[in-house]
Amino acid sequence: RRVLKALLPESGADIKGHMYSRQDLLAASEYSSRPRDFDALIRILDHELRLITPTDPEGQSLDDDEAVPTQASPHRKYYQLTHDYIVPSLREWLTRKQKETRRGRAALRLAERSTQWNAKPENRRLPAWWEVINIRLFTRKQAWTSSQRRMMRKASIVQGVRMAALSVVLAAAIFSLRYVVDWNRRSRADSLVEAVLTAAPDAVPYAIDNLRPLQRFALDSLSDRLNAGIRDRGQRLRALCAIAQLAQVDPSAIVSLIAEAKAGECVSIISALSGSVQDAMAAIESSAREAASRSDWIVKSRLAIVALHLGDPRLTQEMLEVEN
C-alpha cells in the first residue's frame, strides 16, 4: 500500500503520475532493511498484478529484465503505474484501507487539507487546532510532502495565534467571573456579619455558624469593622467571638470584655475561648488578679464562672475559701 500510494498522482488527478526510482520506492515501503522482501514485492506488483511497470527517465516503458542504467545514474530502475484507468480504483482501495486505522485517517486528513489549502491558500482551508494535533500525533513528519509541510507550518502559526487570543479572552472571562462571584460572596458575608453584630445574645452562636461557608470573606469583613473601630461594646464582643470561632484571636481581647458582658453573652464568650483554653486561662487569671487588687469581686466572680465553664475550677475554689 505504501508503494502504490507513492506512485499515485496528487489528489484530484487521474493520470498515472510520475515515475519513481527503485531507491525512492524502497524508502517509501520501509523495507530498507529487507531488500529481498522488497524485490519480491516489486515482482508481485509488476509481473503478477501488472499494477506497475519499469520505465526509464525518458518516459519509455521497459521490460523488467531490460537494463535501465544511464551514465548519470547507473544501476537505477524507475517504475510507474501501468495505466491511467487504474488510478481511481487504487485510490479508492487505499483510502478505504487507510480509514481503518487512526494513523490512516490522520494521513488522509493531512492530504485533504493540504490539497485544499495549496489550491487556494486561505486560513479557512487550514486544519482546525484539533486536526493539527491529531495529524502531528498520528503521522510521521518525515513522510510529509513539501506542500504538506508548508500547509502545516502555516496552520501551526495561525492556530497558535488563535489559541493565544483565545487564552487571553478566557483568562479575562475567568477573572471577570471570579470578580463577580467574589463580590457577591463578600456582599453576602457583609450581610451575615451585620446579622451577627445585631443579633440577640442567645442567637449569636447560630448567626456565627451562618458565616462558616463564607469564612474568608466573613473574616475580612469582621477585621475591617474592628479596624474601623466598633464603639458599641456588645458588637465588639460579638465580632471578636466570631473571629475566634472562625479563625484565631487573642483571648485577652475577649476576656477584657467579660466585666461588662451581659448574662446572655456568656455562651458566646465560652465558645470563643474554647478553641485556646490554655491562653484563655492565662488571660483570665491575669484579669482576676487585677480585679482582686481592686477588690472588685463581681468582676472576679464573672471571670471565675467563665473559667469554670472552661474546665478550670481554681478561681471558683479560691473565691469560696473561708478565712478564719
PDB file of C-alpha atoms in Angstrom:
ATOM      1  CA  ARG A   1       0.000   0.000   0.000  1.00  0.00           C
ATOM      2  CA  ARG A   2       2.861   2.407   0.754  1.00  0.00           C
ATOM      3  CA  VAL A   3       4.479   1.732  -2.631  1.00  0.00           C
ATOM      4  CA  LEU A   4       1.225   2.186  -4.540  1.00  0.00           C
ATOM      5  CA  LYS A   5       0.417   5.330  -2.585  1.00  0.00           C
ATOM      6  CA  ALA A   6       3.811   6.797  -3.513  1.00  0.00           C
ATOM      7  CA  LEU A   7       3.125   6.114  -7.192  1.00  0.00           C
ATOM      8  CA  LEU A   8      -0.360   7.660  -7.176  1.00  0.00           C
ATOM      9  CA  PRO A   9      -0.672  11.203  -8.573  1.00  0.00           C
ATOM     10  CA  GLU A  10      -1.800  14.143  -6.449  1.00  0.00           C
ATOM     11  CA  SER A  11      -5.389  14.051  -5.244  1.00  0.00           C
ATOM     12  CA  GLY A  12      -7.770  15.180  -7.987  1.00  0.00           C
ATOM     13  CA  ALA A  13      -5.628  13.866 -10.846  1.00  0.00           C
ATOM     14  CA  ASP A  14      -6.492  10.644 -12.660  1.00  0.00           C
ATOM     15  CA  ILE A  15      -3.402  10.221 -14.790  1.00  0.00           C
ATOM     16  CA  LYS A  16      -0.922   7.598 -13.704  1.00  0.00           C
ATOM     17  CA  GLY A  17       1.555  10.095 -12.315  1.00  0.00           C
ATOM     18  CA  HIS A  18       5.326  10.422 -12.181  1.00  0.00           C
ATOM     19  CA  MET A  19       7.897   7.677 -12.211  1.00  0.00           C
ATOM     20  CA  TYR A  20       9.868   6.872  -9.072  1.00  0.00           C
ATOM     21  CA  SER A  21      13.250   5.262  -8.702  1.00  0.00           C
ATOM     22  CA  ARG A  22      13.641   1.889  -7.096  1.00  0.00           C
ATOM     23  CA  GLN A  23      15.535   3.553  -4.249  1.00  0.00           C
ATOM     24  CA  ASP A  24      12.684   6.000  -3.590  1.00  0.00           C
ATOM     25  CA  LEU A  25      10.137   3.197  -3.561  1.00  0.00           C
ATOM     26  CA  LEU A  26      12.369   1.152  -1.254  1.00  0.00           C
ATOM     27  CA  ALA A  27      12.394   4.038   1.224  1.00  0.00           C
ATOM     28  CA  ALA A  28       8.626   4.531   0.866  1.00  0.00           C
ATOM     29  CA  SER A  29       7.964   0.848   1.525  1.00  0.00           C
ATOM     30  CA  GLU A  30      10.020   0.945   4.758  1.00  0.00           C
ATOM     31  CA  TYR A  31      11.729  -2.259   3.573  1.00  0.00           C
ATOM     32  CA  SER A  32      15.219  -0.708   3.562  1.00  0.00           C
ATOM     33  CA  SER A  33      16.459  -3.398   5.922  1.00  0.00           C
ATOM     34  CA  ARG A  34      14.669  -6.145   3.923  1.00  0.00           C
ATOM     35  CA  PRO A  35      15.793  -5.701   0.280  1.00  0.00           C
ATOM     36  CA  ARG A  36      14.857  -9.276  -0.683  1.00  0.00           C
ATOM     37  CA  ASP A  37      11.297  -8.782   0.512  1.00  0.00           C
ATOM     38  CA  PHE A  38      11.174  -5.549  -1.453  1.00  0.00           C
ATOM     39  CA  ASP A  39      12.358  -7.304  -4.618  1.00  0.00           C
ATOM     40  CA  ALA A  40       9.636  -9.920  -4.114  1.00  0.00           C
ATOM     41  CA  LEU A  41       7.066  -7.142  -3.656  1.00  0.00           C
ATOM     42  CA  ILE A  42       8.140  -5.433  -6.890  1.00  0.00           C
ATOM     43  CA  ARG A  43       7.890  -8.746  -8.793  1.00  0.00           C
ATOM     44  CA  ILE A  44       4.350  -9.282  -7.489  1.00  0.00           C
ATOM     45  CA  LEU A  45       3.236  -5.746  -8.404  1.00  0.00           C
ATOM     46  CA  ASP A  46       4.894  -5.928 -11.829  1.00  0.00           C
ATOM     47  CA  HIS A  47       4.716  -9.488 -13.165  1.00  0.00           C
ATOM     48  CA  GLU A  48       1.719 -10.898 -11.295  1.00  0.00           C
ATOM     49  CA  LEU A  49      -0.630  -7.963 -10.744  1.00  0.00           C
ATOM     50  CA  ARG A  50       0.573  -5.741 -13.578  1.00  0.00           C
ATOM     51  CA  LEU A  51      -0.051  -2.655 -11.447  1.00  0.00           C
ATOM     52  CA  ILE A  52       3.384  -1.129 -12.032  1.00  0.00           C
ATOM     53  CA  THR A  53       5.808  -1.175 -14.894  1.00  0.00           C
ATOM     54  CA  PRO A  54       9.514  -0.372 -15.163  1.00  0.00           C
ATOM     55  CA  THR A  55      10.388   2.704 -17.156  1.00  0.00           C
ATOM     56  CA  ASP A  56      13.349   4.931 -17.843  1.00  0.00           C
ATOM     57  CA  PRO A  57      13.839   8.618 -17.026  1.00  0.00           C
ATOM     58  CA  GLU A  58      12.901   9.476 -20.613  1.00  0.00           C
ATOM     59  CA  GLY A  59       9.441   8.023 -20.014  1.00  0.00           C
ATOM     60  CA  GLN A  60       9.747   4.871 -22.138  1.00  0.00           C
ATOM     61  CA  SER A  61       8.362   1.662 -20.668  1.00  0.00           C
ATOM     62  CA  LEU A  62      10.821  -1.210 -20.365  1.00  0.00           C
ATOM     63  CA  ASP A  63      10.617  -4.883 -19.654  1.00  0.00           C
ATOM     64  CA  ASP A  64      11.835  -5.704 -16.170  1.00  0.00           C
ATOM     65  CA  ASP A  65      14.836  -7.607 -17.465  1.00  0.00           C
ATOM     66  CA  GLU A  66      15.982  -4.692 -19.640  1.00  0.00           C
ATOM     67  CA  ALA A  67      18.838  -2.607 -18.385  1.00  0.00           C
ATOM     68  CA  VAL A  68      17.948   0.834 -17.185  1.00  0.00           C
ATOM     69  CA  PRO A  69      21.290   2.269 -16.056  1.00  0.00           C
ATOM     70  CA  THR A  70      22.463   5.527 -17.516  1.00  0.00           C
ATOM     71  CA  GLN A  71      25.742   7.333 -17.235  1.00  0.00           C
ATOM     72  CA  ALA A  72      24.123   9.866 -14.921  1.00  0.00           C
ATOM     73  CA  SER A  73      22.540   7.306 -12.631  1.00  0.00           C
ATOM     74  CA  PRO A  74      23.988   3.826 -13.070  1.00  0.00           C
ATOM     75  CA  HIS A  75      22.113   0.718 -11.971  1.00  0.00           C
ATOM     76  CA  ARG A  76      18.897   2.579 -11.163  1.00  0.00           C
ATOM     77  CA  LYS A  77      15.446   1.396 -12.177  1.00  0.00           C
ATOM     78  CA  TYR A  78      12.324   3.525 -12.340  1.00  0.00           C
ATOM     79  CA  TYR A  79       8.701   2.487 -12.014  1.00  0.00           C
ATOM     80  CA  GLN A  80       5.278   3.987 -12.547  1.00  0.00           C
ATOM     81  CA  LEU A  81       1.678   2.780 -12.636  1.00  0.00           C
ATOM     82  CA  THR A  82       0.813   0.809 -15.754  1.00  0.00           C
ATOM     83  CA  HIS A  83      -2.377   2.617 -16.843  1.00  0.00           C
ATOM     84  CA  ASP A  84      -4.363   5.760 -16.077  1.00  0.00           C
ATOM     85  CA  TYR A  85      -7.617   3.878 -15.606  1.00  0.00           C
ATOM     86  CA  ILE A  86      -6.365   2.001 -12.512  1.00  0.00           C
ATOM     87  CA  VAL A  87      -5.733   5.265 -10.628  1.00  0.00           C
ATOM     88  CA  PRO A  88      -9.331   5.821  -9.330  1.00  0.00           C
ATOM     89  CA  SER A  89      -9.686   2.193  -8.227  1.00  0.00           C
ATOM     90  CA  LEU A  90      -6.323   2.181  -6.470  1.00  0.00           C
ATOM     91  CA  ARG A  91      -7.063   5.483  -4.755  1.00  0.00           C
ATOM     92  CA  GLU A  92     -10.462   4.236  -3.561  1.00  0.00           C
ATOM     93  CA  TRP A  93      -8.969   0.976  -2.239  1.00  0.00           C
ATOM     94  CA  LEU A  94      -6.082   2.728  -0.460  1.00  0.00           C
ATOM     95  CA  THR A  95      -8.457   5.277   1.028  1.00  0.00           C
ATOM     96  CA  ARG A  96     -10.739   2.553   2.350  1.00  0.00           C
ATOM     97  CA  LYS A  97      -7.771   0.775   3.918  1.00  0.00           C
ATOM     98  CA  GLN A  98      -6.433   3.983   5.455  1.00  0.00           C
ATOM     99  CA  LYS A  99      -9.743   4.740   7.107  1.00  0.00           C
ATOM    100  CA  GLU A 100      -9.453   1.534   9.098  1.00  0.00           C
ATOM    101  CA  THR A 101      -6.693   2.973  11.331  1.00  0.00           C
ATOM    102  CA  ARG A 102      -6.250   6.190  13.283  1.00  0.00           C
ATOM    103  CA  ARG A 103      -2.921   6.862  11.586  1.00  0.00           C
ATOM    104  CA  GLY A 104      -4.511   6.330   8.203  1.00  0.00           C
ATOM    105  CA  ARG A 105      -7.366   8.714   8.938  1.00  0.00           C
ATOM    106  CA  ALA A 106      -4.880  11.354  10.107  1.00  0.00           C
ATOM    107  CA  ALA A 107      -2.847  10.931   6.913  1.00  0.00           C
ATOM    108  CA  LEU A 108      -5.988  11.293   4.805  1.00  0.00           C
ATOM    109  CA  ARG A 109      -6.957  14.446   6.664  1.00  0.00           C
ATOM    110  CA  LEU A 110      -3.471  15.849   6.087  1.00  0.00           C
ATOM    111  CA  ALA A 111      -3.605  15.102   2.387  1.00  0.00           C
ATOM    112  CA  GLU A 112      -7.123  16.512   2.038  1.00  0.00           C
ATOM    113  CA  ARG A 113      -6.360  19.747   3.876  1.00  0.00           C
ATOM    114  CA  SER A 114      -3.054  20.158   2.053  1.00  0.00           C
ATOM    115  CA  THR A 115      -4.714  19.821  -1.356  1.00  0.00           C
ATOM    116  CA  GLN A 116      -7.440  22.324  -0.446  1.00  0.00           C
ATOM    117  CA  TRP A 117      -5.073  24.897   1.040  1.00  0.00           C
ATOM    118  CA  ASN A 118      -2.407  24.681  -1.660  1.00  0.00           C
ATOM    119  CA  ALA A 119      -5.096  25.096  -4.321  1.00  0.00           C
ATOM    120  CA  LYS A 120      -6.342  28.259  -2.570  1.00  0.00           C
ATOM    121  CA  PRO A 121      -4.196  29.383   0.400  1.00  0.00           C
ATOM    122  CA  GLU A 122      -6.874  30.745   2.730  1.00  0.00           C
ATOM    123  CA  ASN A 123      -6.875  30.399   6.510  1.00  0.00           C
ATOM    124  CA  ARG A 124     -10.356  28.901   6.499  1.00  0.00           C
ATOM    125  CA  ARG A 125      -8.992  25.964   4.488  1.00  0.00           C
ATOM    126  CA  LEU A 126      -6.372  25.144   7.126  1.00  0.00           C
ATOM    127  CA  PRO A 127      -6.966  22.261   9.565  1.00  0.00           C
ATOM    128  CA  ALA A 128      -8.591  23.142  12.888  1.00  0.00           C
ATOM    129  CA  TRP A 129      -6.470  23.063  16.044  1.00  0.00           C
ATOM    130  CA  TRP A 130      -7.658  19.570  16.996  1.00  0.00           C
ATOM    131  CA  GLU A 131      -6.867  18.359  13.475  1.00  0.00           C
ATOM    132  CA  VAL A 132      -3.362  19.823  13.725  1.00  0.00           C
ATOM    133  CA  ILE A 133      -2.813  17.939  16.985  1.00  0.00           C
ATOM    134  CA  ASN A 134      -4.251  14.742  15.517  1.00  0.00           C
ATOM    135  CA  ILE A 135      -2.051  14.994  12.414  1.00  0.00           C
ATOM    136  CA  ARG A 136       1.100  15.621  14.450  1.00  0.00           C
ATOM    137  CA  LEU A 137       0.332  12.729  16.799  1.00  0.00           C
ATOM    138  CA  PHE A 138      -0.515  10.094  14.216  1.00  0.00           C
ATOM    139  CA  THR A 139       1.586  10.922  11.165  1.00  0.00           C
ATOM    140  CA  ARG A 140       5.353  10.998  10.645  1.00  0.00           C
ATOM    141  CA  LYS A 141       6.736  14.426   9.804  1.00  0.00           C
ATOM    142  CA  GLN A 142       9.457  12.805   7.718  1.00  0.00           C
ATOM    143  CA  ALA A 143       6.763  11.405   5.408  1.00  0.00           C
ATOM    144  CA  TRP A 144       5.122  14.778   4.711  1.00  0.00           C
ATOM    145  CA  THR A 145       5.414  16.221   1.227  1.00  0.00           C
ATOM    146  CA  SER A 146       6.773  19.725   0.716  1.00  0.00           C
ATOM    147  CA  SER A 147       3.254  21.080   0.141  1.00  0.00           C
ATOM    148  CA  GLN A 148       2.052  19.385   3.315  1.00  0.00           C
ATOM    149  CA  ARG A 149       4.971  20.883   5.263  1.00  0.00           C
ATOM    150  CA  ARG A 150       4.102  24.371   4.026  1.00  0.00           C
ATOM    151  CA  MET A 151       0.488  23.908   4.981  1.00  0.00           C
ATOM    152  CA  MET A 152       1.316  22.558   8.454  1.00  0.00           C
ATOM    153  CA  ARG A 153       3.745  25.424   9.152  1.00  0.00           C
ATOM    154  CA  LYS A 154       1.060  27.931   8.240  1.00  0.00           C
ATOM    155  CA  ALA A 155      -1.566  26.037  10.266  1.00  0.00           C
ATOM    156  CA  SER A 156       0.684  25.967  13.332  1.00  0.00           C
ATOM    157  CA  ILE A 157       1.239  29.730  13.140  1.00  0.00           C
ATOM    158  CA  VAL A 158      -2.422  30.575  12.589  1.00  0.00           C
ATOM    159  CA  GLN A 159      -3.728  28.178  15.227  1.00  0.00           C
ATOM    160  CA  GLY A 160      -1.034  29.345  17.659  1.00  0.00           C
ATOM    161  CA  VAL A 161      -2.174  32.957  17.264  1.00  0.00           C
ATOM    162  CA  ARG A 162      -5.800  31.908  17.643  1.00  0.00           C
ATOM    163  CA  MET A 163      -5.069  29.856  20.761  1.00  0.00           C
ATOM    164  CA  ALA A 164      -3.123  32.745  22.282  1.00  0.00           C
ATOM    165  CA  ALA A 165      -6.011  35.118  21.612  1.00  0.00           C
ATOM    166  CA  LEU A 166      -8.486  32.585  22.985  1.00  0.00           C
ATOM    167  CA  SER A 167      -6.342  32.136  26.096  1.00  0.00           C
ATOM    168  CA  VAL A 168      -6.379  35.883  26.711  1.00  0.00           C
ATOM    169  CA  VAL A 169     -10.153  36.014  26.276  1.00  0.00           C
ATOM    170  CA  LEU A 170     -10.667  33.019  28.568  1.00  0.00           C
ATOM    171  CA  ALA A 171      -8.342  34.455  31.205  1.00  0.00           C
ATOM    172  CA  ALA A 172     -10.227  37.749  31.111  1.00  0.00           C
ATOM    173  CA  ALA A 173     -13.563  35.925  31.318  1.00  0.00           C
ATOM    174  CA  ILE A 174     -12.405  33.783  34.241  1.00  0.00           C
ATOM    175  CA  PHE A 175     -11.027  36.840  36.047  1.00  0.00           C
ATOM    176  CA  SER A 176     -14.277  38.734  35.489  1.00  0.00           C
ATOM    177  CA  LEU A 177     -16.374  35.785  36.615  1.00  0.00           C
ATOM    178  CA  ARG A 178     -14.241  35.299  39.698  1.00  0.00           C
ATOM    179  CA  TYR A 179     -14.500  39.009  40.500  1.00  0.00           C
ATOM    180  CA  VAL A 180     -18.291  38.894  40.217  1.00  0.00           C
ATOM    181  CA  VAL A 181     -18.520  35.723  42.315  1.00  0.00           C
ATOM    182  CA  ASP A 182     -16.193  37.135  44.978  1.00  0.00           C
ATOM    183  CA  TRP A 183     -18.109  40.404  45.024  1.00  0.00           C
ATOM    184  CA  ASN A 184     -21.368  38.518  45.560  1.00  0.00           C
ATOM    185  CA  ARG A 185     -19.813  36.419  48.321  1.00  0.00           C
ATOM    186  CA  ARG A 186     -18.373  39.486  50.002  1.00  0.00           C
ATOM    187  CA  SER A 187     -21.765  41.216  49.889  1.00  0.00           C
ATOM    188  CA  ARG A 188     -23.398  38.118  51.336  1.00  0.00           C
ATOM    189  CA  ALA A 189     -20.723  37.905  54.042  1.00  0.00           C
ATOM    190  CA  ASP A 190     -21.237  41.584  54.945  1.00  0.00           C
ATOM    191  CA  SER A 191     -24.945  40.947  55.420  1.00  0.00           C
ATOM    192  CA  LEU A 192     -24.309  37.911  57.623  1.00  0.00           C
ATOM    193  CA  VAL A 193     -21.716  39.793  59.690  1.00  0.00           C
ATOM    194  CA  GLU A 194     -24.226  42.553  60.236  1.00  0.00           C
ATOM    195  CA  ALA A 195     -26.677  39.894  61.426  1.00  0.00           C
ATOM    196  CA  VAL A 196     -24.084  38.659  63.943  1.00  0.00           C
ATOM    197  CA  LEU A 197     -23.418  42.140  65.296  1.00  0.00           C
ATOM    198  CA  THR A 198     -27.106  42.930  65.775  1.00  0.00           C
ATOM    199  CA  ALA A 199     -28.336  39.507  66.890  1.00  0.00           C
ATOM    200  CA  ALA A 200     -29.834  38.894  70.326  1.00  0.00           C
ATOM    201  CA  PRO A 201     -27.281  37.342  72.751  1.00  0.00           C
ATOM    202  CA  ASP A 202     -28.816  33.858  72.614  1.00  0.00           C
ATOM    203  CA  ALA A 203     -28.921  33.956  68.774  1.00  0.00           C
ATOM    204  CA  VAL A 204     -25.269  34.923  68.289  1.00  0.00           C
ATOM    205  CA  PRO A 205     -23.894  31.301  68.114  1.00  0.00           C
ATOM    206  CA  TYR A 206     -26.360  30.476  65.319  1.00  0.00           C
ATOM    207  CA  ALA A 207     -25.537  33.689  63.467  1.00  0.00           C
ATOM    208  CA  ILE A 208     -21.828  32.859  63.672  1.00  0.00           C
ATOM    209  CA  ASP A 209     -22.465  29.364  62.265  1.00  0.00           C
ATOM    210  CA  ASN A 210     -24.004  31.014  59.193  1.00  0.00           C
ATOM    211  CA  LEU A 211     -20.629  32.650  58.490  1.00  0.00           C
ATOM    212  CA  ARG A 212     -18.703  29.388  58.102  1.00  0.00           C
ATOM    213  CA  PRO A 213     -19.487  28.760  54.388  1.00  0.00           C
ATOM    214  CA  LEU A 214     -18.107  32.248  53.668  1.00  0.00           C
ATOM    215  CA  GLN A 215     -15.306  32.130  56.225  1.00  0.00           C
ATOM    216  CA  ARG A 216     -12.636  34.010  54.252  1.00  0.00           C
ATOM    217  CA  PHE A 217     -14.936  36.860  53.285  1.00  0.00           C
ATOM    218  CA  ALA A 218     -16.537  36.973  56.739  1.00  0.00           C
ATOM    219  CA  LEU A 219     -13.130  37.283  58.417  1.00  0.00           C
ATOM    220  CA  ASP A 220     -12.185  40.142  56.098  1.00  0.00           C
ATOM    221  CA  SER A 221     -15.438  41.923  56.862  1.00  0.00           C
ATOM    222  CA  LEU A 222     -15.076  41.423  60.634  1.00  0.00           C
ATOM    223  CA  SER A 223     -11.454  42.607  60.590  1.00  0.00           C
ATOM    224  CA  ASP A 224     -12.378  45.698  58.589  1.00  0.00           C
ATOM    225  CA  ARG A 225     -15.098  46.594  61.082  1.00  0.00           C
ATOM    226  CA  LEU A 226     -12.816  46.092  64.084  1.00  0.00           C
ATOM    227  CA  ASN A 227     -10.048  48.144  62.471  1.00  0.00           C
ATOM    228  CA  ALA A 228     -12.544  50.890  61.724  1.00  0.00           C
ATOM    229  CA  GLY A 229     -13.414  50.915  65.428  1.00  0.00           C
ATOM    230  CA  ILE A 230     -16.679  49.496  66.753  1.00  0.00           C
ATOM    231  CA  ARG A 231     -17.855  51.734  69.560  1.00  0.00           C
ATOM    232  CA  ASP A 232     -20.633  49.511  70.823  1.00  0.00           C
ATOM    233  CA  ARG A 233     -19.183  47.103  73.419  1.00  0.00           C
ATOM    234  CA  GLY A 234     -21.670  44.356  72.618  1.00  0.00           C
ATOM    235  CA  GLN A 235     -20.958  44.489  68.879  1.00  0.00           C
ATOM    236  CA  ARG A 236     -17.241  44.457  69.510  1.00  0.00           C
ATOM    237  CA  LEU A 237     -17.644  41.366  71.702  1.00  0.00           C
ATOM    238  CA  ARG A 238     -19.725  39.637  69.013  1.00  0.00           C
ATOM    239  CA  ALA A 239     -17.128  40.457  66.347  1.00  0.00           C
ATOM    240  CA  LEU A 240     -14.270  39.093  68.465  1.00  0.00           C
ATOM    241  CA  CYS A 241     -16.223  35.940  69.309  1.00  0.00           C
ATOM    242  CA  ALA A 242     -16.991  35.377  65.618  1.00  0.00           C
ATOM    243  CA  ILE A 243     -13.322  35.776  64.624  1.00  0.00           C
ATOM    244  CA  ALA A 244     -12.235  33.439  67.437  1.00  0.00           C
ATOM    245  CA  GLN A 245     -14.601  30.707  66.249  1.00  0.00           C
ATOM    246  CA  LEU A 246     -13.770  31.132  62.566  1.00  0.00           C
ATOM    247  CA  ALA A 247     -10.014  31.516  62.944  1.00  0.00           C
ATOM    248  CA  GLN A 248      -7.996  32.705  65.906  1.00  0.00           C
ATOM    249  CA  VAL A 249      -7.915  35.832  68.029  1.00  0.00           C
ATOM    250  CA  ASP A 250      -6.013  36.997  71.118  1.00  0.00           C
ATOM    251  CA  PRO A 251      -8.134  35.688  74.058  1.00  0.00           C
ATOM    252  CA  SER A 252      -7.203  38.706  76.181  1.00  0.00           C
ATOM    253  CA  ALA A 253      -9.283  40.942  73.880  1.00  0.00           C
ATOM    254  CA  ILE A 254     -12.380  38.864  74.674  1.00  0.00           C
ATOM    255  CA  VAL A 255     -11.515  38.447  78.362  1.00  0.00           C
ATOM    256  CA  SER A 256     -11.265  42.231  78.717  1.00  0.00           C
ATOM    257  CA  LEU A 257     -14.950  42.500  77.795  1.00  0.00           C
ATOM    258  CA  ILE A 258     -16.209  39.941  80.346  1.00  0.00           C
ATOM    259  CA  ALA A 259     -16.551  42.593  83.068  1.00  0.00           C
ATOM    260  CA  GLU A 260     -19.386  44.348  81.238  1.00  0.00           C
ATOM    261  CA  ALA A 261     -20.814  41.413  79.288  1.00  0.00           C
ATOM    262  CA  LYS A 262     -24.471  40.574  79.595  1.00  0.00           C
ATOM    263  CA  ALA A 263     -25.541  37.253  81.055  1.00  0.00           C
ATOM    264  CA  GLY A 264     -26.805  36.027  77.680  1.00  0.00           C
ATOM    265  CA  GLU A 265     -23.424  36.669  76.090  1.00  0.00           C
ATOM    266  CA  CYS A 266     -21.688  34.128  78.308  1.00  0.00           C
ATOM    267  CA  VAL A 267     -22.387  31.292  75.864  1.00  0.00           C
ATOM    268  CA  SER A 268     -20.710  33.181  73.016  1.00  0.00           C
ATOM    269  CA  ILE A 269     -17.693  34.048  75.179  1.00  0.00           C
ATOM    270  CA  ILE A 270     -17.186  30.446  76.277  1.00  0.00           C
ATOM    271  CA  SER A 271     -17.499  29.179  72.703  1.00  0.00           C
ATOM    272  CA  ALA A 272     -14.961  31.722  71.527  1.00  0.00           C
ATOM    273  CA  LEU A 273     -12.433  30.871  74.264  1.00  0.00           C
ATOM    274  CA  SER A 274     -12.838  27.088  73.976  1.00  0.00           C
ATOM    275  CA  GLY A 275     -10.545  26.986  70.955  1.00  0.00           C
ATOM    276  CA  SER A 276      -7.496  28.065  73.002  1.00  0.00           C
ATOM    277  CA  VAL A 277      -8.200  27.180  76.637  1.00  0.00           C
ATOM    278  CA  GLN A 278      -4.619  27.494  77.855  1.00  0.00           C
ATOM    279  CA  ASP A 279      -4.146  31.031  76.519  1.00  0.00           C
ATOM    280  CA  ALA A 280      -7.643  31.964  77.648  1.00  0.00           C
ATOM    281  CA  MET A 281      -6.959  30.797  81.223  1.00  0.00           C
ATOM    282  CA  ALA A 282      -3.727  32.805  81.311  1.00  0.00           C
ATOM    283  CA  ALA A 283      -5.649  35.938  80.330  1.00  0.00           C
ATOM    284  CA  ILE A 284      -8.474  35.153  82.813  1.00  0.00           C
ATOM    285  CA  GLU A 285      -6.054  34.615  85.717  1.00  0.00           C
ATOM    286  CA  SER A 286      -4.271  37.873  84.904  1.00  0.00           C
ATOM    287  CA  SER A 287      -7.555  39.776  84.855  1.00  0.00           C
ATOM    288  CA  ALA A 288      -8.673  38.040  88.078  1.00  0.00           C
ATOM    289  CA  ARG A 289      -5.529  39.162  89.926  1.00  0.00           C
ATOM    290  CA  GLU A 290      -6.076  42.701  88.699  1.00  0.00           C
ATOM    291  CA  ALA A 291      -9.729  42.626  89.828  1.00  0.00           C
ATOM    292  CA  ALA A 292      -8.724  41.240  93.248  1.00  0.00           C
ATOM    293  CA  SER A 293      -6.209  44.066  93.667  1.00  0.00           C
ATOM    294  CA  ARG A 294      -9.118  46.481  93.275  1.00  0.00           C
ATOM    295  CA  SER A 295     -11.357  44.326  95.482  1.00  0.00           C
ATOM    296  CA  ASP A 296     -13.714  44.067  92.523  1.00  0.00           C
ATOM    297  CA  TRP A 297     -15.282  40.752  93.496  1.00  0.00           C
ATOM    298  CA  ILE A 298     -18.079  40.999  90.934  1.00  0.00           C
ATOM    299  CA  VAL A 299     -15.622  41.034  88.012  1.00  0.00           C
ATOM    300  CA  LYS A 300     -13.558  38.257  89.629  1.00  0.00           C
ATOM    301  CA  SER A 301     -16.665  36.147  90.077  1.00  0.00           C
ATOM    302  CA  ARG A 302     -17.575  36.658  86.419  1.00  0.00           C
ATOM    303  CA  LEU A 303     -14.086  35.514  85.446  1.00  0.00           C
ATOM    304  CA  ALA A 304     -14.369  32.514  87.773  1.00  0.00           C
ATOM    305  CA  ILE A 305     -17.674  31.498  86.136  1.00  0.00           C
ATOM    306  CA  VAL A 306     -16.094  31.588  82.667  1.00  0.00           C
ATOM    307  CA  ALA A 307     -13.059  29.646  83.925  1.00  0.00           C
ATOM    308  CA  LEU A 308     -15.360  27.044  85.446  1.00  0.00           C
ATOM    309  CA  HIS A 309     -17.117  26.596  82.093  1.00  0.00           C
ATOM    310  CA  LEU A 310     -13.695  26.130  80.500  1.00  0.00           C
ATOM    311  CA  GLY A 311     -12.987  23.298  82.934  1.00  0.00           C
ATOM    312  CA  ASP A 312     -10.764  25.142  85.417  1.00  0.00           C
ATOM    313  CA  PRO A 313     -12.280  25.381  88.947  1.00  0.00           C
ATOM    314  CA  ARG A 314      -9.333  27.064  90.699  1.00  0.00           C
ATOM    315  CA  LEU A 315     -10.725  30.597  90.695  1.00  0.00           C
ATOM    316  CA  THR A 316     -14.083  29.352  91.949  1.00  0.00           C
ATOM    317  CA  GLN A 317     -12.416  27.392  94.767  1.00  0.00           C
ATOM    318  CA  GLU A 318     -10.357  30.424  95.653  1.00  0.00           C
ATOM    319  CA  MET A 319     -13.454  32.613  95.932  1.00  0.00           C
ATOM    320  CA  LEU A 320     -15.247  30.068  98.107  1.00  0.00           C
ATOM    321  CA  GLU A 321     -12.477  29.794 100.646  1.00  0.00           C
ATOM    322  CA  VAL A 322     -13.432  30.970 104.188  1.00  0.00           C
ATOM    323  CA  GLU A 323     -10.899  32.890 106.180  1.00  0.00           C
ATOM    324  CA  ASN A 324     -10.622  32.043 109.882  1.00  0.00           C
TER     325      ASN A 324
END
